[in-house]
Amino acid sequence: MSSDADALERHIGHDEFDPVGTLALIGIYFLILLLMWLFMYFVEFLGNDLTVVGMI
Amino acid sequence: MSAYIDQFPEEAKVIRSAFYASFFALALGAAFGLIQTLHRTDFVRIIPAEMYYTVLTAHGVLMVVTFTIFFLVAIFTWAVTTSLDRGVEDIRFTWSWYGLMTLGTAFAAIAILAGFTDRTEISADVLFTFYAPLQAHPMFYVGLVLFVIGTWLAGADWFRSWWAWKQENPDKRIPLPTFMVLTTMIMWYLATLGVATSIIAFLLPWSLGLIDTVNPTLTRTLFWFWGHPVVYFWLMPAYMMWYIMLPKFSGGRLFSDPLARVVFVLFLLLSTPVGIHHQYLDPGIAEGFKFIAMTNTMFLLLPSLLTAFTVVASMEHGARQRGGEGYFGWLGALPWRDPVFTGMALAGLMFAAGGFSGMINAGMNINYLVHNSLWVPGHFHLTVGTAVALTFMAVSYYFIPQVTGRRLASKQIALVQVVMWFVGMTFMSNAMHRGGLLGMPRRTAEPEYAGFQFETAIGTVGELNAQIALGGVLLTLSTLLFIVNMSITALNDRDDDLPSNTIPEPLSGPNEAPLVLDNLKLWTAIAVVLVIFAYSLPLASIVERGGLFGPGGDAFPMFLELADSFGFALVGETLSAMVSSLLETLRTVV
Ligand code: HEM
Ligand SMILES: [Cu+2]
């Protein structure tokens, strides 16, 4: 496998590294999560009959 | 600086053998996977419906016990020897746990596969969860016990290496890969107590005819005591690969060693006291206990989210060192032509998707919507079936050359293989999730019913089935490509310029990690206390209500006469007399 240190263009140390791309991706993940919760609430939860927990 | 086989030729042999055992299980498991996929969806039915459960048991056990665990003992041995830079203490001991695991597998597999023929009474159509009253031939349980003992000894082997290393390096931090192995194994020791008790105290004596009945709620609960942490036993090796191999292959360095340690400690603490979340719908366990399990489960999301952050940040670091720019542009700078990298990255992406459905499963109330439906296999084919399985296949393209010294047969086919798995799983898993929402049951050979149609909001049942079948076929083809590529590699000629077997240093190293993180005794103690909190009351109330050996009922099928004919009966009577007098004593004491 080729991708060890040979293909590197520059070296970035701990302090110069600012993981904004990671932030962006994780932001998208949480956005999807939020939308899916909304979707679930309206379609799956309100759209189905009540689920009984405990005593009737 | 040399390949693993040159550094540790003896260890390389054991590791190789463990890889081969794991690939063999994967190949068989995939064949069964294809049969059941096509059967369920009514495209090809080559087996009678009753045989479906033999197939499904074989698929489940071979995939999630044999394939995954043989693979992980291989990479754990690699991780400990590489990171401590020392061979195992006694290679005969290493071979002996490998031998025990193999023997155990052979026992369990023979018992399961015997279900295909009428020539013998032996069978083990109990699925990988072996819930009572489903009963397997004693050979199945004995096989599982031997296998688990094998893994215990493997753990002892790694601990032994670490102790020996510590004598010589008293002031050094535990190297991260070894730290990961040790925390995982402590979790495993704790977790396997559940399944070992369930089998040795109840299910095995019951299938031998030594006791008449078991308490199904108790054995189920003991099963899940182990059944949840076992998912971390599969995942933590995959995480280990993401933490130490993914940065290597993306041209960067692990973002943070301390954070990685925190994650593994959290898994050790939280993996076990959550098993009851698999039993939200079990009667006989109070809602309050289920609620506690749910709360612990939600905490368990934390280490996975921390992993997402650390791993993605490490890839980003690699991409930026390779010249990547922008918020998303860096993604293009990653080495997508490398099957090791791409396989792992796609596995991680699928795991993120598995996180969505996992959060649904984890909620007590929402779980009711999906419980025992096809949604659940949809979920875990994303997690163990892809996040773990695809990561394992991807890193094999690195490891097999390392431990055989042979040239990888084809990097192009490897790349096609990992992408094909991803595409196949996208079809199969997505359609399974949707099918589950319509109420399609899992573990059902022929889920079509006279005078009843599943109602679909979008698409049709035919379209869902077609996607499941298409996905299953792609996955099987992908497995075939993998097996062929690996086999040719194992027989290929020597590769004299293999990359050297190194693990890059993290950006923020172990010296920034608080010392307390390496205090394994402390974490073990806390883990035990948490388990006692989570389980003592539920177990006590289950035993109080149903008794240790349950309220009665018949096993299915019965192996009693069979056991008699083996001459177990006499031993049986003596043993059961001993057990009941022991229980009497206990009762008087308590
Ligand atoms: C060739 C690829 C695969 C195919 C076609 C496949 C197909 C299937 C199907 C259709 C089911 C559901 C059967 C039912 O509930 O009626 C299933 C169940 C299952 N699969 Fe797979 N699968 C594959 C790979 C894997 C992998 C890689 C793993 C884990 C490492 C795995 C683990 C399981 C487990 C644990 C079950 C549940 C068994 C049970 O309900 O007892 N599968 N598989
Ligand atoms: Cu679980």
XYZ file of C-alpha atoms and ligand atoms in Angstrom:
690
model
C 0.000 0.000 0.000
C 1.412 3.316 -1.051
C -0.118 5.875 1.195
C 2.331 6.176 4.054
C 4.380 9.307 4.375
C 5.537 9.424 0.744
C 2.572 11.306 -0.756
C 2.684 14.166 1.726
C 2.872 17.763 0.556
C 3.391 19.341 3.955
C 3.581 18.573 7.628
C 0.943 19.960 9.926
C 1.643 19.875 13.653
C -0.821 19.648 16.507
C -1.178 23.387 16.952
C -1.586 24.374 13.318
C -4.252 21.764 12.752
C -7.801 23.078 12.912
C -10.300 20.310 12.072
C -13.016 22.476 10.496
C -13.831 19.790 7.945
C -14.621 17.393 10.768
C -16.844 20.001 12.340
C -18.669 20.452 9.037
C -19.269 16.703 8.604
C -20.435 16.186 12.154
C -22.699 19.213 11.787
C -24.333 17.541 8.799
C -24.733 14.340 10.783
C -26.622 16.127 13.522
C -28.757 17.954 10.996
C -29.802 14.632 9.441
C -30.464 13.270 12.904
C -32.707 16.197 13.725
C -34.667 15.921 10.476
C -35.122 12.193 10.950
C -36.444 12.695 14.451
C -38.987 15.146 13.098
C -39.907 12.754 10.334
C -40.263 9.931 12.790
C -42.439 11.949 15.106
C -44.903 12.898 12.418
C -44.944 9.826 10.203
C -44.148 6.899 12.418
C -45.414 8.078 15.758
C -48.475 10.188 15.020
C -49.186 8.014 11.989
C -49.569 4.827 14.013
C -51.870 3.726 16.763
C -50.919 4.295 20.350
C -48.444 1.981 21.978
C -49.460 1.019 25.465
C -46.876 1.090 28.238
C -47.803 -0.152 31.682
C -51.401 -0.797 32.764
C -54.399 -0.211 30.581
C 11.979 -1.468 9.693
C 10.598 -4.588 8.129
C 7.400 -6.483 7.520
C 5.697 -8.298 10.380
C 6.695 -11.751 9.180
C 10.353 -10.769 9.326
C 10.008 -9.320 12.802
C 7.935 -12.123 14.304
C 8.001 -15.203 12.075
C 6.546 -17.567 14.696
C 3.707 -15.276 15.737
C 2.961 -14.622 12.079
C 2.087 -18.313 11.681
C -0.521 -18.275 14.441
C -1.966 -15.006 13.217
C -2.174 -16.389 9.695
C -3.984 -19.482 10.913
C -6.493 -17.369 12.813
C -7.115 -15.256 9.704
C -7.699 -18.362 7.611
C -10.161 -19.801 10.147
C -12.010 -16.516 10.098
C -12.130 -16.334 6.286
C -13.402 -19.898 6.098
C -16.280 -18.991 8.405
C -16.988 -15.871 6.362
C -17.186 -17.856 3.136
C -19.574 -20.439 4.573
C -21.601 -17.767 6.332
C -22.011 -15.827 3.096
C -23.258 -18.933 1.272
C -25.941 -19.379 3.926
C -26.671 -15.655 3.796
C -27.413 -15.941 0.097
C -29.698 -18.951 0.571
C -31.793 -17.238 3.205
C -31.956 -13.927 1.366
C -33.303 -15.565 -1.770
C -35.597 -17.838 0.240
C -37.224 -15.097 2.306
C -37.826 -12.934 -0.730
C -39.215 -15.897 -2.679
C -36.792 -15.661 -5.572
C -35.138 -19.059 -5.175
C -36.236 -21.665 -2.672
C -33.835 -24.580 -2.697
C -34.466 -25.711 0.878
C -37.672 -26.724 2.660
C -38.932 -24.004 5.001
C -38.096 -25.990 8.170
C -34.470 -26.066 7.162
C -34.393 -22.271 7.156
C -33.534 -22.276 10.845
C -30.560 -24.540 10.379
C -29.313 -22.147 7.728
C -30.021 -19.084 9.854
C -28.291 -20.577 12.897
C -25.247 -21.429 10.813
C -25.217 -17.950 9.282
C -25.515 -16.190 12.635
C -22.989 -18.296 14.541
C -20.407 -18.495 11.764
C -20.564 -14.760 11.104
C -20.768 -13.219 14.539
C -18.862 -15.766 16.566
C -16.390 -17.507 14.285
C -15.569 -14.950 11.608
C -15.369 -11.926 13.869
C -13.650 -13.452 16.879
C -11.001 -15.414 14.993
C -10.225 -12.247 13.117
C -9.915 -10.148 16.217
C -7.636 -12.551 18.071
C -5.375 -12.335 15.037
C -5.181 -8.551 15.026
C -4.955 -8.380 18.813
C -1.917 -10.624 18.712
C -0.488 -8.400 15.991
C -1.257 -5.252 18.016
C 0.332 -6.479 21.245
C 3.482 -7.856 19.669
C 3.941 -4.846 17.399
C 3.321 -2.152 19.971
C 5.318 -3.791 22.781
C 7.921 -4.794 20.230
C 8.271 -8.246 21.726
C 7.128 -11.710 20.748
C 4.660 -13.726 22.810
C 6.132 -15.266 25.953
C 5.542 -18.873 24.933
C 4.418 -19.718 21.431
C 3.109 -23.151 22.523
C 0.665 -21.414 24.790
C -0.432 -19.240 21.877
C -1.014 -22.306 19.727
C -2.943 -23.955 22.525
C -5.587 -21.229 22.736
C -5.811 -21.202 18.997
C -6.311 -24.966 19.088
C -9.007 -24.736 21.743
C -10.916 -22.109 19.786
C -10.722 -24.272 16.681
C -11.889 -27.357 18.512
C -14.796 -25.448 20.033
C -15.792 -24.119 16.630
C -15.654 -27.599 15.148
C -17.957 -28.960 17.869
C -20.502 -26.182 17.519
C -20.376 -26.236 13.720
C -20.811 -30.001 13.493
C -23.811 -29.833 15.812
C -25.395 -27.110 13.686
C -24.614 -28.636 10.298
C -25.866 -32.055 11.442
C -29.287 -30.404 11.338
C -29.154 -30.738 7.546
C -29.199 -34.505 7.570
C -31.661 -37.061 8.900
C -28.931 -39.639 9.387
C -28.287 -38.398 12.882
C -30.518 -37.024 15.628
C -27.989 -34.303 16.348
C -29.058 -30.744 15.639
C -28.692 -27.230 17.013
C -31.404 -25.177 15.314
C -31.404 -22.652 18.104
C -30.191 -19.519 16.290
C -27.197 -17.638 17.614
C -29.206 -16.519 20.656
C -30.042 -20.125 21.746
C -33.103 -19.062 23.737
C -34.713 -21.786 25.822
C -36.962 -23.686 25.254
C -35.120 -24.186 21.966
C -32.619 -26.860 22.776
C -29.400 -27.845 21.026
C -27.414 -31.036 21.222
C -24.900 -30.871 24.118
C -22.075 -30.780 21.590
C -23.168 -27.275 20.554
C -22.930 -25.897 24.087
C -19.683 -27.718 24.799
C -18.260 -26.210 21.622
C -19.234 -22.700 22.708
C -17.667 -23.232 26.126
C -14.376 -24.462 24.657
C -14.338 -21.548 22.261
C -14.861 -19.012 25.029
C -12.177 -20.625 27.199
C -9.869 -20.311 24.207
C -10.502 -16.572 24.098
C -9.879 -16.303 27.847
C -6.488 -17.931 27.395
C -5.751 -15.632 24.481
C -6.399 -12.703 26.780
C -4.103 -14.238 29.375
C -1.419 -14.485 26.707
C -1.646 -10.741 25.994
C -1.716 -9.805 29.660
C 1.336 -11.949 30.167
C 3.185 -10.110 27.413
C 2.263 -6.802 28.979
C 3.407 -7.849 32.467
C 6.712 -9.048 31.118
C 7.135 -5.806 29.198
C 6.260 -3.761 32.268
C 9.061 -5.409 34.258
C 11.499 -4.073 31.711
C 9.781 -0.719 31.166
C 8.447 0.270 34.580
C 8.013 3.969 33.828
C 6.528 3.857 30.367
C 2.891 4.386 29.410
C 1.079 1.333 28.076
C 1.373 1.680 24.286
C -2.032 2.609 22.866
C -2.698 -0.577 20.818
C -1.891 -2.757 23.827
C -4.031 -0.526 26.023
C -6.926 -1.086 23.626
C -6.438 -4.847 23.696
C -6.258 -5.011 27.486
C -9.352 -2.868 28.119
C -11.285 -4.864 25.544
C -10.270 -8.123 27.189
C -11.231 -6.973 30.683
C -14.637 -6.121 29.310
C -14.760 -9.546 27.671
C -13.875 -11.392 30.890
C -16.634 -9.573 32.707
C -19.162 -10.090 29.938
C -18.520 -13.774 29.317
C -19.384 -14.535 32.947
C -23.005 -14.147 31.882
C -23.002 -16.531 28.961
C -20.704 -18.977 30.734
C -23.115 -19.167 33.660
C -26.061 -19.539 31.347
C -24.467 -22.434 29.483
C -22.554 -24.245 32.199
C -25.096 -23.919 34.991
C -28.289 -24.269 32.977
C -28.364 -24.984 29.267
C -25.713 -27.680 29.077
C -26.997 -29.673 32.079
C -30.490 -29.262 30.664
C -29.548 -30.612 27.238
C -27.705 -33.476 28.936
C -30.856 -34.298 30.866
C -29.318 -33.510 34.236
C -32.017 -30.959 34.956
C -35.540 -31.008 33.572
C -36.231 -27.368 33.003
C -34.596 -23.979 32.924
C -35.957 -20.516 33.599
C -36.071 -19.004 30.093
C -36.153 -15.412 31.342
C -33.051 -16.084 33.396
C -31.066 -17.715 30.599
C -32.149 -14.997 28.173
C -31.065 -12.303 30.596
C -27.722 -13.995 31.143
C -27.394 -14.282 27.387
C -27.918 -10.558 26.912
C -25.631 -9.805 29.843
C -23.043 -11.035 27.366
C -24.931 -10.282 24.152
C -24.571 -6.549 24.303
C -20.912 -6.366 25.312
C -20.124 -8.893 22.599
C -21.074 -6.218 20.067
C -18.266 -4.132 21.536
C -16.014 -7.125 21.387
C -16.554 -6.958 17.624
C -16.502 -3.190 17.411
C -13.497 -2.343 19.561
C -11.059 -4.156 17.240
C -12.669 -2.279 14.348
C -12.245 0.956 16.312
C -8.664 -0.002 16.968
C -8.174 -0.272 13.220
C -9.819 3.127 12.696
C -7.667 4.723 15.377
C -4.326 3.280 14.379
C -4.595 2.153 10.741
C -6.892 4.747 9.189
C -4.564 7.659 10.067
C -1.649 5.623 8.706
C -3.395 5.028 5.404
C -4.753 8.533 5.011
C -1.270 9.975 5.411
C -1.877 11.576 8.789
C -1.573 10.845 12.456
C -4.049 9.950 15.134
C -5.500 13.206 16.424
C -5.330 12.334 20.090
C -3.981 9.401 22.061
C -5.625 10.499 25.357
C -9.054 10.729 23.735
C -8.634 7.218 22.344
C -7.845 5.936 25.821
C -10.894 7.682 27.268
C -13.073 6.017 24.640
C -11.829 2.524 25.451
C -12.220 3.091 29.176
C -15.799 4.265 28.625
C -16.533 1.119 26.634
C -15.109 -1.026 29.391
C -17.342 0.702 31.926
C -20.550 0.969 29.968
C -20.712 -2.038 27.637
C -22.045 -4.524 30.125
C -24.698 -2.816 32.269
C -26.958 -2.264 29.241
C -27.868 -5.766 28.022
C -31.469 -5.475 29.160
C -32.059 -3.051 26.290
C -32.400 -6.168 24.128
C -35.283 -7.252 26.338
C -37.530 -4.203 26.254
C -40.370 -6.464 25.193
C -39.623 -9.362 27.534
C -42.326 -9.910 30.082
C -41.036 -10.623 33.574
C -38.606 -7.709 33.784
C -39.919 -4.548 35.416
C -40.122 -1.335 33.385
C -37.845 0.414 35.872
C -34.939 -1.931 35.172
C -35.471 -1.448 31.472
C -35.393 2.286 32.008
C -32.026 2.048 33.787
C -30.640 -0.013 30.922
C -31.908 2.597 28.479
C -30.209 5.410 30.387
C -26.894 3.556 30.399
C -27.319 2.878 26.699
C -27.725 6.552 25.935
C -24.461 7.237 27.791
C -22.839 4.597 25.645
C -23.460 6.804 22.608
C -20.804 9.136 23.958
C -17.695 7.046 23.221
C -19.003 6.296 19.734
C -19.513 9.981 19.037
C -16.045 10.723 20.434
C -14.722 8.086 18.056
C -16.480 9.706 15.124
C -14.784 12.977 15.994
C -11.273 11.617 16.585
C -11.276 9.333 13.579
C -12.644 11.890 11.131
C -10.225 14.510 12.471
C -7.314 12.110 11.954
C -8.383 11.505 8.362
C -8.733 15.226 7.831
C -5.241 15.704 9.178
C -3.977 13.211 6.624
C -5.929 14.847 3.828
C -4.605 18.313 4.666
C -1.038 17.026 4.801
C -1.672 15.621 1.347
C -2.671 19.094 0.191
C -6.443 19.018 0.801
C -8.235 22.347 1.317
C -11.601 23.812 2.315
C -14.539 22.593 4.380
C -15.230 19.613 2.143
C -12.522 19.818 -0.511
C -10.116 17.842 1.702
C -12.260 14.754 1.216
C -10.996 14.614 -2.363
C -7.384 14.492 -1.187
C -7.888 11.181 0.606
C -6.376 8.044 -0.974
C -9.615 6.644 -2.413
C -7.740 4.250 -4.713
C -6.353 2.355 -1.780
C -8.720 -0.512 -0.853
C -7.541 -0.533 2.763
C -8.418 3.112 3.207
C -11.590 3.091 1.135
C -12.939 -0.062 2.756
C -12.439 1.355 6.225
C -13.844 4.771 5.320
C -16.971 3.244 3.764
C -17.340 0.985 6.795
C -17.215 4.066 9.015
C -19.805 5.821 6.875
C -22.166 2.853 7.183
C -21.573 2.824 10.912
C -22.768 6.412 11.041
C -25.976 5.262 9.346
C -26.188 2.348 11.769
C -26.028 4.933 14.535
C -29.347 6.374 13.363
C -31.198 3.095 13.548
C -29.356 2.180 16.739
C -30.731 5.269 18.432
C -34.218 4.136 17.449
C -33.622 0.643 18.832
C -32.281 2.075 22.064
C -35.399 4.056 22.962
C -37.778 1.985 25.067
C -40.913 3.349 23.494
C -39.775 3.618 19.883
C -38.271 0.161 20.108
C -41.837 -1.186 20.142
C -42.215 -0.024 16.552
C -39.348 -2.126 15.267
C -38.862 -4.972 17.728
C -38.325 -8.375 16.094
C -39.031 -6.899 12.688
C -36.734 -7.014 9.683
C -35.552 -3.557 10.773
C -33.289 -5.236 13.344
C -31.226 -7.334 10.891
C -31.206 -4.185 8.745
C -29.574 -2.377 11.641
C -26.940 -4.914 12.575
C -25.864 -5.627 9.022
C -24.763 -1.980 9.089
C -22.901 -2.345 12.357
C -21.382 -5.790 12.745
C -22.195 -6.771 9.150
C -20.414 -3.763 7.649
C -18.692 -1.438 10.121
C -16.912 -4.484 11.527
C -16.949 -6.961 8.635
C -15.916 -4.472 5.932
C -13.205 -2.974 8.140
C -11.849 -6.469 8.732
C -11.883 -7.315 5.044
C -10.244 -4.008 4.154
C -7.383 -4.335 6.616
C -6.822 -7.911 5.456
C -5.381 -6.424 2.291
C -2.672 -4.998 4.503
C -2.347 -7.825 7.005
C -2.262 -10.905 4.804
C 0.831 -9.727 2.898
C 2.356 -8.710 6.246
C 1.897 -12.108 7.870
C 2.563 -14.273 4.811
C 5.243 -12.187 3.132
C 3.357 -12.643 -0.153
C 2.335 -10.068 -2.729
C -1.317 -8.959 -2.707
C -2.887 -10.628 -5.751
C -4.883 -7.656 -6.985
C -5.353 -4.204 -5.562
C -7.928 -3.309 -8.240
C -10.138 -6.269 -7.414
C -9.765 -5.397 -3.756
C -11.058 -1.916 -4.456
C -13.991 -3.272 -6.461
C -14.700 -5.700 -3.633
C -15.012 -3.140 -0.845
C -17.137 -0.821 -2.972
C -19.367 -3.721 -4.006
C -19.943 -4.623 -0.366
C -20.937 -1.041 0.359
C -23.370 -0.885 -2.552
C -24.834 -4.317 -1.786
C -25.353 -3.435 1.833
C -26.948 -0.127 0.937
C -29.618 -2.025 -0.984
C -30.105 -4.871 1.461
C -30.014 -2.941 4.681
C -32.093 -0.012 3.532
C -34.835 -2.300 2.255
C -34.696 -4.347 5.455
C -35.200 -1.226 7.538
C -38.163 -0.171 5.440
C -39.622 -3.664 5.486
C -39.370 -3.696 9.246
C -41.310 -0.468 9.502
C -44.116 -2.150 7.573
C -44.083 -4.912 10.154
C -42.240 -7.588 8.164
C -40.931 -10.084 10.712
C -37.314 -11.199 10.995
C -36.371 -14.880 11.431
C -39.162 -15.965 9.140
C -38.628 -18.278 6.204
C -41.707 -17.337 4.244
C -43.141 -14.042 5.428
C -46.126 -14.020 3.114
C -49.562 -14.665 4.529
C -52.848 -15.657 2.943
C -55.315 -12.776 2.749
C -52.868 -10.235 4.127
C -50.754 -7.557 2.487
C -48.175 -5.325 4.126
C -49.186 -1.716 3.551
C -46.512 0.443 1.993
C -46.424 4.213 1.998
C -43.938 4.420 -0.860
C -42.887 1.575 -3.157
C -44.173 -1.980 -3.015
C -43.331 -5.144 -1.146
C -42.083 -6.580 -4.432
C -39.662 -3.697 -4.796
C -38.387 -4.138 -1.222
C -37.844 -7.846 -1.752
C -36.050 -7.202 -5.017
C -33.691 -4.779 -3.256
C -32.996 -7.238 -0.460
C -32.258 -10.002 -2.935
C -30.123 -7.782 -5.175
C -28.177 -6.561 -2.164
C -27.675 -10.103 -0.920
C -26.355 -11.227 -4.300
C -23.909 -8.305 -4.497
C -22.702 -9.037 -0.962
C -22.124 -12.676 -1.778
C -20.230 -11.785 -4.949
C -18.149 -9.343 -2.963
C -17.313 -12.059 -0.417
C -16.331 -14.363 -3.257
C -13.968 -11.742 -4.701
C -12.465 -11.293 -1.269
C -11.912 -15.006 -0.697
C -10.415 -15.562 -4.150
C -8.115 -12.553 -3.827
C -6.948 -13.692 -0.393
C -6.405 -17.278 -1.502
C -4.303 -16.263 -4.482
C -2.354 -13.884 -2.255
C -1.605 -16.652 0.226
C -0.156 -18.736 -2.604
C 1.509 -15.844 -4.437
C 5.261 -15.350 -4.691
C 7.220 -13.466 -2.078
C 7.059 -9.712 -1.984
C 10.462 -8.361 -1.058
C 9.463 -4.774 -0.630
C 6.495 -4.944 1.683
C 5.875 -1.748 3.645
C 7.375 -1.878 7.107
C 5.090 -2.788 9.978
C 4.850 0.508 11.846
C 2.188 2.506 13.647
C 2.564 6.304 13.313
C 2.843 8.424 16.469
C -0.311 10.362 17.458
C -0.421 14.157 17.125
C -1.027 14.508 20.816
C 0.845 11.703 22.489
C 0.330 9.501 25.539
C 2.252 11.836 27.823
C -0.639 14.249 27.669
C -3.041 11.565 28.866
C -3.709 11.633 32.617
C -1.916 8.769 34.335
C -5.109 7.515 35.898
C -6.287 6.357 32.471
C -3.738 3.537 32.631
C -4.986 2.349 36.004
C -6.664 -0.813 34.775
C -7.480 -2.056 38.267
C -9.521 1.043 39.014
C -11.531 0.776 35.788
C -12.133 -2.896 36.328
C -13.453 -2.224 39.816
C -15.814 0.499 38.618
C -17.010 -1.704 35.768
C -17.824 -4.491 38.218
C -19.718 -2.136 40.506
C -21.785 -0.792 37.605
C -22.667 -4.326 36.558
C -23.726 -5.196 40.082
C -25.945 -2.114 40.186
C -27.508 -2.860 36.836
C -28.037 -6.590 37.218
C -28.371 -7.731 40.811
C -31.958 -6.570 41.313
C -33.288 -7.707 37.931
C -31.637 -11.124 38.301
C -32.882 -11.496 41.857
C -36.422 -10.673 40.842
C -36.307 -13.055 37.863
C -35.129 -15.897 40.085
C -37.650 -15.009 42.752
C -40.548 -15.107 40.325
C -39.630 -18.054 38.151
C -37.184 -19.995 40.294
C -33.647 -20.888 39.249
C -34.913 -23.678 37.051
C -38.104 -22.063 35.906
C -41.762 -22.892 36.192
C -41.595 -25.978 33.943
C -42.347 -26.675 30.293
C -40.863 -28.817 27.573
C -37.710 -28.352 25.602
C -37.770 -28.326 21.837
C -36.478 -30.660 20.464
C -35.497 -32.983 23.326
C -32.073 -34.504 23.577
C -32.723 -36.385 26.786
C -32.887 -39.901 25.384
C -29.854 -39.197 23.317
C -27.881 -38.126 26.331
C -29.040 -41.253 28.163
C -27.767 -43.462 25.426
C -24.359 -41.882 25.873
C -24.355 -43.119 29.424
C -24.700 -39.705 30.928
C -27.688 -40.740 32.995
C -25.849 -41.977 36.049
C -23.526 -39.005 36.192
C -26.630 -36.966 35.638
C -28.481 -38.250 38.668
C -25.525 -37.816 40.949
C -24.865 -34.315 39.677
C -28.442 -33.172 39.913
C -28.680 -34.544 43.446
C -25.592 -32.504 44.259
C -26.988 -29.393 42.665
C -30.292 -29.632 44.492
C -28.676 -30.220 47.867
C -26.408 -27.261 47.186
C -29.463 -25.177 46.428
C -31.152 -26.345 49.631
C -28.113 -25.222 51.584
C -28.097 -21.895 49.787
C -31.775 -21.428 50.534
C -31.261 -22.025 54.238
C -28.304 -19.661 54.307
C -30.120 -16.892 52.444
C -23.053 -12.249 2.234
C -23.514 -11.325 2.985
C -24.750 -11.459 3.849
C -26.043 -11.736 3.489
C -26.582 -11.984 2.094
C -26.830 -11.756 4.700
C -28.214 -11.964 4.749
C -28.952 -12.062 5.916
C -30.395 -12.102 6.008
C -31.355 -12.001 4.828
C -30.729 -12.228 7.325
C -32.137 -12.217 7.935
C -32.797 -13.519 7.986
C -34.069 -13.487 8.791
O -34.181 -12.808 9.827
O -35.010 -14.197 8.386
C -29.490 -12.282 8.063
C -29.417 -12.426 9.417
C -28.251 -12.281 10.148
N -26.996 -11.923 9.650
Fe -26.502 -11.724 7.718
N -26.002 -11.497 5.747
C -24.731 -11.306 5.277
C -23.599 -10.993 6.006
C -23.550 -10.957 7.384
C -22.392 -10.579 8.151
C -21.053 -10.155 7.557
C -22.744 -10.694 9.452
C -21.934 -10.420 10.691
C -20.653 -10.338 10.756
C -24.116 -11.162 9.503
C -24.814 -11.437 10.662
C -26.136 -11.838 10.718
C -26.842 -12.166 11.931
C -26.264 -12.189 13.348
C -28.170 -12.456 11.577
C -29.312 -12.802 12.522
C -29.524 -14.243 12.656
C -30.706 -14.527 13.541
O -31.730 -13.831 13.448
O -30.583 -15.449 14.340
N -24.572 -11.295 8.231
N -28.427 -12.165 7.185
Cu -27.131 -3.967 22.650
